[in-house]
């Protein structure tokens, strides 16, 4: 298992927690599920999946209705995804 796969697995786990958290608004949970599905799509390279996910995560982190603890988790996921190398 490569470093990119490990990072993606960790991010998917956190996204699953966000998706199952009833205190998070429905649109944020839906976006978290969407990002999770993008990360699990193995037809794309890890770098492409990470870039697509970061874009969506950035968008939802600016939502004024997102709880602070969820925003922090989203920022952490985006930071982890940014470590995935384009060459890898």
C-alpha positions in Angstrom: 0.0 0.0 0.0 1.5 3.3 -1.1 1.6 6.5 0.9 -1.1 8.0 -1.3 -3.4 5.0 -0.6 -2.8 5.3 3.1 -3.6 9.0 3.1 -6.8 8.4 1.0 -7.9 5.6 3.3 -7.5 7.9 6.4 -9.4 10.7 4.6 -12.2 8.3 3.6 -12.5 7.2 7.2 -12.9 10.8 8.5 -15.3 11.6 5.6 -17.5 8.7 6.7 -17.6 10.1 10.2 -18.7 13.4 8.9 -21.3 11.8 6.6 -22.8 9.9 9.6 -22.8 12.9 12.0 -26.4 14.2 12.4 -25.2 17.6 13.7 -23.7 18.4 10.3 -26.1 20.0 7.8 -27.4 17.7 5.1 -25.6 19.6 2.2 -22.3 19.2 3.9 -22.9 15.5 4.5 -23.9 15.1 0.9 -20.7 16.8 -0.2 -18.6 14.7 2.1 -20.1 11.5 0.6 -19.4 12.9 -2.9 -15.7 13.5 -1.9 -15.5 10.0 -0.5 -16.8 8.5 -3.7 -14.3 10.6 -5.7 -11.4 9.3 -3.5 -12.6 5.7 -3.9 -12.8 5.9 -7.7 -9.7 4.0 -8.7 -10.1 4.8 -12.4 -8.3 8.1 -11.8 -4.8 8.6 -10.4 -4.4 9.4 -6.7 -3.2 13.0 -7.6 -6.3 13.7 -9.8 -8.7 12.3 -7.1 -6.9 14.4 -4.4 -7.1 17.6 -6.5 -10.8 17.1 -7.3 -11.5 16.4 -3.6 -9.6 19.4 -2.4 -11.6 21.7 -4.7 -14.9 20.4 -3.2 -13.6 20.5 0.4 -12.4 24.1 -0.1 -15.9 25.0 -1.3 -17.8 23.4 1.6 -15.3 24.7 4.2 -16.5 28.2 3.4 -20.2 27.3 4.1 -21.4 29.6 6.9 -23.6 26.8 8.3 -20.8 24.3 8.9 -20.0 23.5 12.5 -16.6 24.5 13.7 -15.5 20.9 14.6 -16.5 19.8 11.1 -14.7 22.7 9.4 -11.5 21.7 11.3 -11.9 18.1 10.1 -12.4 19.3 6.5 -9.2 21.5 6.7 -7.3 18.5 8.1 -8.5 16.2 5.2 -7.5 18.9 2.6 -4.1 19.2 4.2 -3.5 15.5 4.1 -4.6 15.3 0.5 -2.2 18.0 -0.4 0.6 15.7 0.6 -0.2 13.4 -2.4 2.5 13.7 -5.0 1.6 14.4 -8.6 4.4 12.0 -9.7 3.0 9.2 -7.5 
